[in-house]
PDB file of N, CA and C in Angstrom:
ATOM      1  N   ALA A 208       0.610  -1.106  -0.057  1.00  0.00           N
ATOM      2  CA  ALA A 208       0.204   0.130  -0.224  1.00  0.00           C
ATOM      3  C   ALA A 208       0.815   1.237  -0.139  1.00  0.00           C
ATOM      4  N   THR A 209       1.850   1.294   0.820  1.00  0.00           N
ATOM      5  CA  THR A 209       2.941   2.703   0.901  1.00  0.00           C
ATOM      6  C   THR A 209       3.680   2.656  -0.421  1.00  0.00           C
ATOM      7  N   LEU A 210       3.887   1.718  -1.366  1.00  0.00           N
ATOM      8  CA  LEU A 210       4.534   1.605  -2.582  1.00  0.00           C
ATOM      9  C   LEU A 210       3.400   1.995  -3.807  1.00  0.00           C
ATOM     10  N   GLU A 211       2.202   1.835  -3.965  1.00  0.00           N
ATOM     11  CA  GLU A 211       1.030   2.461  -4.743  1.00  0.00           C
ATOM     12  C   GLU A 211       1.209   3.862  -4.019  1.00  0.00           C
ATOM     13  N   ALA A 212       0.940   4.138  -3.069  1.00  0.00           N
ATOM     14  CA  ALA A 212       0.508   5.560  -2.491  1.00  0.00           C
ATOM     15  C   ALA A 212       1.934   6.260  -3.013  1.00  0.00           C
ATOM     16  N   ASN A 213       2.728   5.697  -2.652  1.00  0.00           N
ATOM     17  CA  ASN A 213       4.181   6.487  -3.206  1.00  0.00           C
ATOM     18  C   ASN A 213       4.588   7.370  -4.830  1.00  0.00           C
ATOM     19  N   LEU A 214       3.881   6.037  -5.326  1.00  0.00           N
ATOM     20  CA  LEU A 214       3.831   5.681  -6.662  1.00  0.00           C
ATOM     21  C   LEU A 214       2.790   6.708  -7.404  1.00  0.00           C
ATOM     22  N   ALA A 215       1.411   7.519  -6.652  1.00  0.00           N
ATOM     23  CA  ALA A 215       0.299   7.871  -7.255  1.00  0.00           C
ATOM     24  C   ALA A 215       0.724   9.476  -6.868  1.00  0.00           C
ATOM     25  N   ARG A 216       1.594   9.387  -5.731  1.00  0.00           N
ATOM     26  CA  ARG A 216       2.081  10.828  -5.308  1.00  0.00           C
ATOM     27  C   ARG A 216       3.310  11.418  -6.711  1.00  0.00           C
ATOM     28  N   ILE A 217       4.039  10.380  -6.879  1.00  0.00           N
ATOM     29  CA  ILE A 217       4.723  10.788  -7.863  1.00  0.00           C
ATOM     30  C   ILE A 217       4.531  10.955  -9.150  1.00  0.00           C
ATOM     31  N   ARG A 218       3.269   9.972  -9.744  1.00  0.00           N
ATOM     32  CA  ARG A 218       2.577  10.369 -10.681  1.00  0.00           C
ATOM     33  C   ARG A 218       1.961  11.553 -10.938  1.00  0.00           C
ATOM     34  N   GLU A 219       1.238  12.207  -9.973  1.00  0.00           N
ATOM     35  CA  GLU A 219       0.540  13.521  -9.675  1.00  0.00           C
ATOM     36  C   GLU A 219       1.771  14.388  -9.850  1.00  0.00           C
ATOM     37  N   GLN A 220       2.753  14.371  -9.297  1.00  0.00           N
ATOM     38  CA  GLN A 220       4.144  15.600  -8.930  1.00  0.00           C
ATOM     39  C   GLN A 220       4.354  15.502 -10.070  1.00  0.00           C
ATOM     40  N   PHE A 221       4.684  14.887 -11.301  1.00  0.00           N
ATOM     41  CA  PHE A 221       5.255  14.875 -12.364  1.00  0.00           C
ATOM     42  C   PHE A 221       4.565  14.751 -13.580  1.00  0.00           C
ATOM     43  N   ALA A 222       3.310  14.902 -13.218  1.00  0.00           N
ATOM     44  CA  ALA A 222       2.284  14.603 -14.576  1.00  0.00           C
ATOM     45  C   ALA A 222       2.220  15.391 -15.744  1.00  0.00           C
ATOM     46  N   GLU A 223       2.834  16.640 -15.428  1.00  0.00           N
ATOM     47  CA  GLU A 223       2.838  17.988 -16.367  1.00  0.00           C
ATOM     48  C   GLU A 223       4.591  18.176 -16.929  1.00  0.00           C
ATOM     49  N   ARG A 224       5.100  17.305 -16.422  1.00  0.00           N
ATOM     50  CA  ARG A 224       6.897  17.833 -16.429  1.00  0.00           C
ATOM     51  C   ARG A 224       7.701  16.392 -16.614  1.00  0.00           C
ATOM     52  N   PRO A 225       8.660  16.282 -17.267  1.00  0.00           N
ATOM     53  CA  PRO A 225       9.763  15.162 -17.181  1.00  0.00           C
ATOM     54  C   PRO A 225      10.030  15.124 -15.856  1.00  0.00           C
ATOM     55  N   VAL A 226      10.120  13.634 -15.187  1.00  0.00           N
ATOM     56  CA  VAL A 226      11.023  13.266 -14.353  1.00  0.00           C
ATOM     57  C   VAL A 226      12.174  13.588 -14.185  1.00  0.00           C
ATOM     58  N   PRO A 227      12.814  14.560 -13.339  1.00  0.00           N
ATOM     59  CA  PRO A 227      14.382  14.827 -13.390  1.00  0.00           C
ATOM     60  C   PRO A 227      15.430  13.968 -13.113  1.00  0.00           C
ATOM     61  N   ARG A 228      16.520  13.715 -13.793  1.00  0.00           N
ATOM     62  CA  ARG A 228      17.629  13.008 -14.030  1.00  0.00           C
ATOM     63  C   ARG A 228      18.777  13.949 -13.318  1.00  0.00           C
ATOM     64  N   PRO A 229      19.855  12.880 -12.846  1.00  0.00           N
ATOM     65  CA  PRO A 229      21.553  13.504 -12.607  1.00  0.00           C
ATOM     66  C   PRO A 229      22.201  13.798 -13.507  1.00  0.00           C
ATOM     67  N   ARG A 230      22.639  14.797 -13.579  1.00  0.00           N
ATOM     68  CA  ARG A 230      23.484  15.467 -14.980  1.00  0.00           C
ATOM     69  C   ARG A 230      24.051  13.951 -15.395  1.00  0.00           C
ATOM     70  N   GLU A 231      25.140  13.326 -14.728  1.00  0.00           N
ATOM     71  CA  GLU A 231      25.643  12.165 -15.198  1.00  0.00           C
ATOM     72  C   GLU A 231      25.082  11.351 -15.762  1.00  0.00           C
ATOM     73  N   TRP A 232      23.440  11.397 -15.726  1.00  0.00           N
ATOM     74  CA  TRP A 232      22.688   9.989 -16.070  1.00  0.00           C
ATOM     75  C   TRP A 232      22.970   9.586 -17.440  1.00  0.00           C
ATOM     76  N   GLY A 233      23.017   8.149 -17.737  1.00  0.00           N
ATOM     77  CA  GLY A 233      23.003   7.693 -18.865  1.00  0.00           C
ATOM     78  C   GLY A 233      22.110   6.128 -18.815  1.00  0.00           C
ATOM     79  N   GLY A 234      21.675   5.931 -20.106  1.00  0.00           N
ATOM     80  CA  GLY A 234      20.872   5.005 -20.447  1.00  0.00           C
ATOM     81  C   GLY A 234      21.345   3.975 -21.600  1.00  0.00           C
ATOM     82  N   TYR A 235      20.346   3.272 -21.711  1.00  0.00           N
ATOM     83  CA  TYR A 235      20.140   2.750 -23.175  1.00  0.00           C
ATOM     84  C   TYR A 235      18.741   2.346 -23.277  1.00  0.00           C
ATOM     85  N   ARG A 236      18.694   2.402 -24.641  1.00  0.00           N
ATOM     86  CA  ARG A 236      17.064   2.092 -25.044  1.00  0.00           C
ATOM     87  C   ARG A 236      17.276   0.457 -25.995  1.00  0.00           C
ATOM     88  N   LEU A 237      16.805  -0.430 -25.515  1.00  0.00           N
ATOM     89  CA  LEU A 237      17.079  -1.570 -26.070  1.00  0.00           C
ATOM     90  C   LEU A 237      15.496  -2.119 -26.900  1.00  0.00           C
ATOM     91  N   SER A 238      15.998  -2.311 -28.062  1.00  0.00           N
ATOM     92  CA  SER A 238      14.770  -2.770 -29.293  1.00  0.00           C
ATOM     93  C   SER A 238      14.969  -4.328 -29.189  1.00  0.00           C
ATOM     94  N   PRO A 239      15.121  -5.253 -28.551  1.00  0.00           N
ATOM     95  CA  PRO A 239      15.657  -6.427 -28.894  1.00  0.00           C
ATOM     96  C   PRO A 239      14.329  -7.208 -30.558  1.00  0.00           C
ATOM     97  N   ASN A 240      14.662  -8.090 -31.074  1.00  0.00           N
ATOM     98  CA  ASN A 240      14.205  -8.998 -32.126  1.00  0.00           C
ATOM     99  C   ASN A 240      13.517 -10.768 -31.788  1.00  0.00           C
ATOM    100  N   VAL A 241      14.693 -10.790 -31.016  1.00  0.00           N
ATOM    101  CA  VAL A 241      14.306 -12.199 -30.707  1.00  0.00           C
ATOM    102  C   VAL A 241      15.074 -12.294 -28.883  1.00  0.00           C
ATOM    103  N   LEU A 242      14.469 -12.633 -27.905  1.00  0.00           N
ATOM    104  CA  LEU A 242      14.570 -13.172 -26.625  1.00  0.00           C
ATOM    105  C   LEU A 242      14.414 -14.838 -26.360  1.00  0.00           C
ATOM    106  N   GLU A 243      15.211 -14.945 -25.217  1.00  0.00           N
ATOM    107  CA  GLU A 243      15.114 -16.332 -25.098  1.00  0.00           C
ATOM    108  C   GLU A 243      15.695 -16.396 -23.489  1.00  0.00           C
ATOM    109  N   PHE A 244      14.117 -17.253 -22.747  1.00  0.00           N
ATOM    110  CA  PHE A 244      14.087 -17.265 -21.515  1.00  0.00           C
ATOM    111  C   PHE A 244      14.249 -18.646 -21.190  1.00  0.00           C
ATOM    112  N   TRP A 245      15.251 -19.184 -20.119  1.00  0.00           N
ATOM    113  CA  TRP A 245      15.702 -20.195 -19.458  1.00  0.00           C
ATOM    114  C   TRP A 245      14.844 -20.230 -18.007  1.00  0.00           C
ATOM    115  N   GLN A 246      14.295 -21.283 -17.789  1.00  0.00           N
ATOM    116  CA  GLN A 246      14.052 -21.608 -16.017  1.00  0.00           C
ATOM    117  C   GLN A 246      14.842 -23.165 -16.531  1.00  0.00           C
ATOM    118  N   GLY A 247      15.759 -23.304 -15.421  1.00  0.00           N
ATOM    119  CA  GLY A 247      16.392 -24.477 -15.176  1.00  0.00           C
ATOM    120  C   GLY A 247      15.286 -25.244 -13.852  1.00  0.00           C
ATOM    121  N   ARG A 248      15.288 -26.616 -14.281  1.00  0.00           N
ATOM    122  CA  ARG A 248      14.030 -27.147 -13.346  1.00  0.00           C
ATOM    123  C   ARG A 248      15.338 -28.875 -13.278  1.00  0.00           C
ATOM    124  N   PRO A 249      14.604 -29.606 -12.359  1.00  0.00           N
ATOM    125  CA  PRO A 249      15.635 -30.838 -12.072  1.00  0.00           C
ATOM    126  C   PRO A 249      15.186 -31.854 -13.062  1.00  0.00           C
ATOM    127  N   TYR A 250      16.643 -32.728 -13.073  1.00  0.00           N
ATOM    128  CA  TYR A 250      16.639 -33.637 -14.054  1.00  0.00           C
ATOM    129  C   TYR A 250      16.754 -33.315 -15.756  1.00  0.00           C
ATOM    130  N   ARG A 251      17.380 -31.605 -15.708  1.00  0.00           N
ATOM    131  CA  ARG A 251      17.686 -31.351 -17.045  1.00  0.00           C
ATOM    132  C   ARG A 251      16.329 -30.824 -17.898  1.00  0.00           C
ATOM    133  N   LEU A 252      15.258 -31.221 -17.436  1.00  0.00           N
ATOM    134  CA  LEU A 252      13.922 -30.453 -18.154  1.00  0.00           C
ATOM    135  C   LEU A 252      13.835 -29.678 -17.852  1.00  0.00           C
ATOM    136  N   HIS A 253      14.920 -28.175 -18.751  1.00  0.00           N
ATOM    137  CA  HIS A 253      14.745 -27.116 -18.226  1.00  0.00           C
ATOM    138  C   HIS A 253      13.490 -26.406 -19.300  1.00  0.00           C
ATOM    139  N   ASP A 254      13.327 -25.634 -18.781  1.00  0.00           N
ATOM    140  CA  ASP A 254      11.824 -24.672 -19.856  1.00  0.00           C
ATOM    141  C   ASP A 254      12.805 -23.803 -20.509  1.00  0.00           C
ATOM    142  N   ARG A 255      12.709 -23.692 -22.313  1.00  0.00           N
ATOM    143  CA  ARG A 255      13.432 -22.890 -22.670  1.00  0.00           C
ATOM    144  C   ARG A 255      12.253 -21.952 -24.059  1.00  0.00           C
ATOM    145  N   LEU A 256      12.232 -20.855 -23.600  1.00  0.00           N
ATOM    146  CA  LEU A 256      11.074 -20.093 -24.616  1.00  0.00           C
ATOM    147  C   LEU A 256      11.347 -19.045 -25.195  1.00  0.00           C
ATOM    148  N   ARG A 257      11.732 -18.871 -26.589  1.00  0.00           N
ATOM    149  CA  ARG A 257      12.128 -18.243 -27.464  1.00  0.00           C
ATOM    150  C   ARG A 257      11.149 -17.449 -28.138  1.00  0.00           C
ATOM    151  N   TYR A 258      11.243 -15.814 -27.819  1.00  0.00           N
ATOM    152  CA  TYR A 258      10.455 -14.941 -28.391  1.00  0.00           C
ATOM    153  C   TYR A 258      11.166 -14.472 -29.239  1.00  0.00           C
ATOM    154  N   THR A 259      10.420 -14.162 -30.973  1.00  0.00           N
ATOM    155  CA  THR A 259      10.528 -13.426 -32.238  1.00  0.00           C
ATOM    156  C   THR A 259       9.622 -12.318 -32.454  1.00  0.00           C
ATOM    157  N   ARG A 260      10.459 -11.241 -32.988  1.00  0.00           N
ATOM    158  CA  ARG A 260       9.417 -10.112 -32.807  1.00  0.00           C
ATOM    159  C   ARG A 260       9.372 -10.217 -34.352  1.00  0.00           C
ATOM    160  N   ARG A 261       8.194 -10.157 -35.163  1.00  0.00           N
ATOM    161  CA  ARG A 261       7.379  -9.951 -36.355  1.00  0.00           C
ATOM    162  C   ARG A 261       7.673  -9.137 -36.763  1.00  0.00           C
ATOM    163  N   GLU A 262       7.469  -8.567 -38.220  1.00  0.00           N
ATOM    164  CA  GLU A 262       7.505  -7.681 -38.802  1.00  0.00           C
ATOM    165  C   GLU A 262       5.827  -6.386 -38.493  1.00  0.00           C
ATOM    166  N   ASP A 263       5.077  -7.156 -38.056  1.00  0.00           N
ATOM    167  CA  ASP A 263       3.624  -6.571 -37.728  1.00  0.00           C
ATOM    168  C   ASP A 263       3.780  -5.957 -36.086  1.00  0.00           C
ATOM    169  N   GLY A 264       5.187  -6.485 -35.364  1.00  0.00           N
ATOM    170  CA  GLY A 264       5.436  -6.264 -33.857  1.00  0.00           C
ATOM    171  C   GLY A 264       4.778  -7.379 -32.785  1.00  0.00           C
ATOM    172  N   SER A 265       4.241  -8.006 -33.580  1.00  0.00           N
ATOM    173  CA  SER A 265       3.572  -8.886 -32.656  1.00  0.00           C
ATOM    174  C   SER A 265       4.775 -10.234 -32.309  1.00  0.00           C
ATOM    175  N   TRP A 266       4.590 -10.616 -31.339  1.00  0.00           N
ATOM    176  CA  TRP A 266       5.820 -11.947 -31.043  1.00  0.00           C
ATOM    177  C   TRP A 266       5.055 -12.972 -31.228  1.00  0.00           C
ATOM    178  N   MET A 267       5.923 -13.886 -31.513  1.00  0.00           N
ATOM    179  CA  MET A 267       6.110 -15.425 -31.947  1.00  0.00           C
ATOM    180  C   MET A 267       6.606 -15.904 -31.066  1.00  0.00           C
ATOM    181  N   ILE A 268       6.103 -17.101 -30.174  1.00  0.00           N
ATOM    182  CA  ILE A 268       6.590 -18.165 -29.000  1.00  0.00           C
ATOM    183  C   ILE A 268       7.086 -18.805 -30.022  1.00  0.00           C
ATOM    184  N   GLU A 269       7.988 -19.516 -29.405  1.00  0.00           N
ATOM    185  CA  GLU A 269       8.217 -20.962 -29.374  1.00  0.00           C
ATOM    186  C   GLU A 269       8.663 -21.628 -28.458  1.00  0.00           C
ATOM    187  N   ARG A 270       8.599 -22.994 -27.849  1.00  0.00           N
ATOM    188  CA  ARG A 270       9.083 -23.854 -26.986  1.00  0.00           C
ATOM    189  C   ARG A 270      10.277 -24.828 -27.584  1.00  0.00           C
ATOM    190  N   LEU A 271      11.276 -24.006 -27.355  1.00  0.00           N
ATOM    191  CA  LEU A 271      12.551 -24.682 -27.327  1.00  0.00           C
ATOM    192  C   LEU A 271      12.891 -26.394 -26.743  1.00  0.00           C
ATOM    193  N   SER A 272      12.637 -26.247 -25.283  1.00  0.00           N
ATOM    194  CA  SER A 272      12.765 -27.315 -24.487  1.00  0.00           C
ATOM    195  C   SER A 272      11.841 -27.334 -23.191  1.00  0.00           C
ATOM    196  N   PRO A 273      11.329 -28.608 -22.539  1.00  0.00           N
ATOM    197  CA  PRO A 273      11.808 -29.744 -23.035  1.00  0.00           C
ATOM    198  C   PRO A 273      10.821 -30.314 -23.908  1.00  0.00           C
TER     199      PRO A 273
END
């Protein structure tokens, strides 16, 4: 509840202006075309999913294993 209240307060505070950043702030914007998620499970039955972005912006999901 406290986290949600803080978020609501900050959204209201910066509704009409950008959130200030430190002068030395830097960042990256990633736009991946392929993502793979791996979740380890016992007996090498690992769960692997690959998401591939289609030209229309949607994602195709493939189960690679098990």
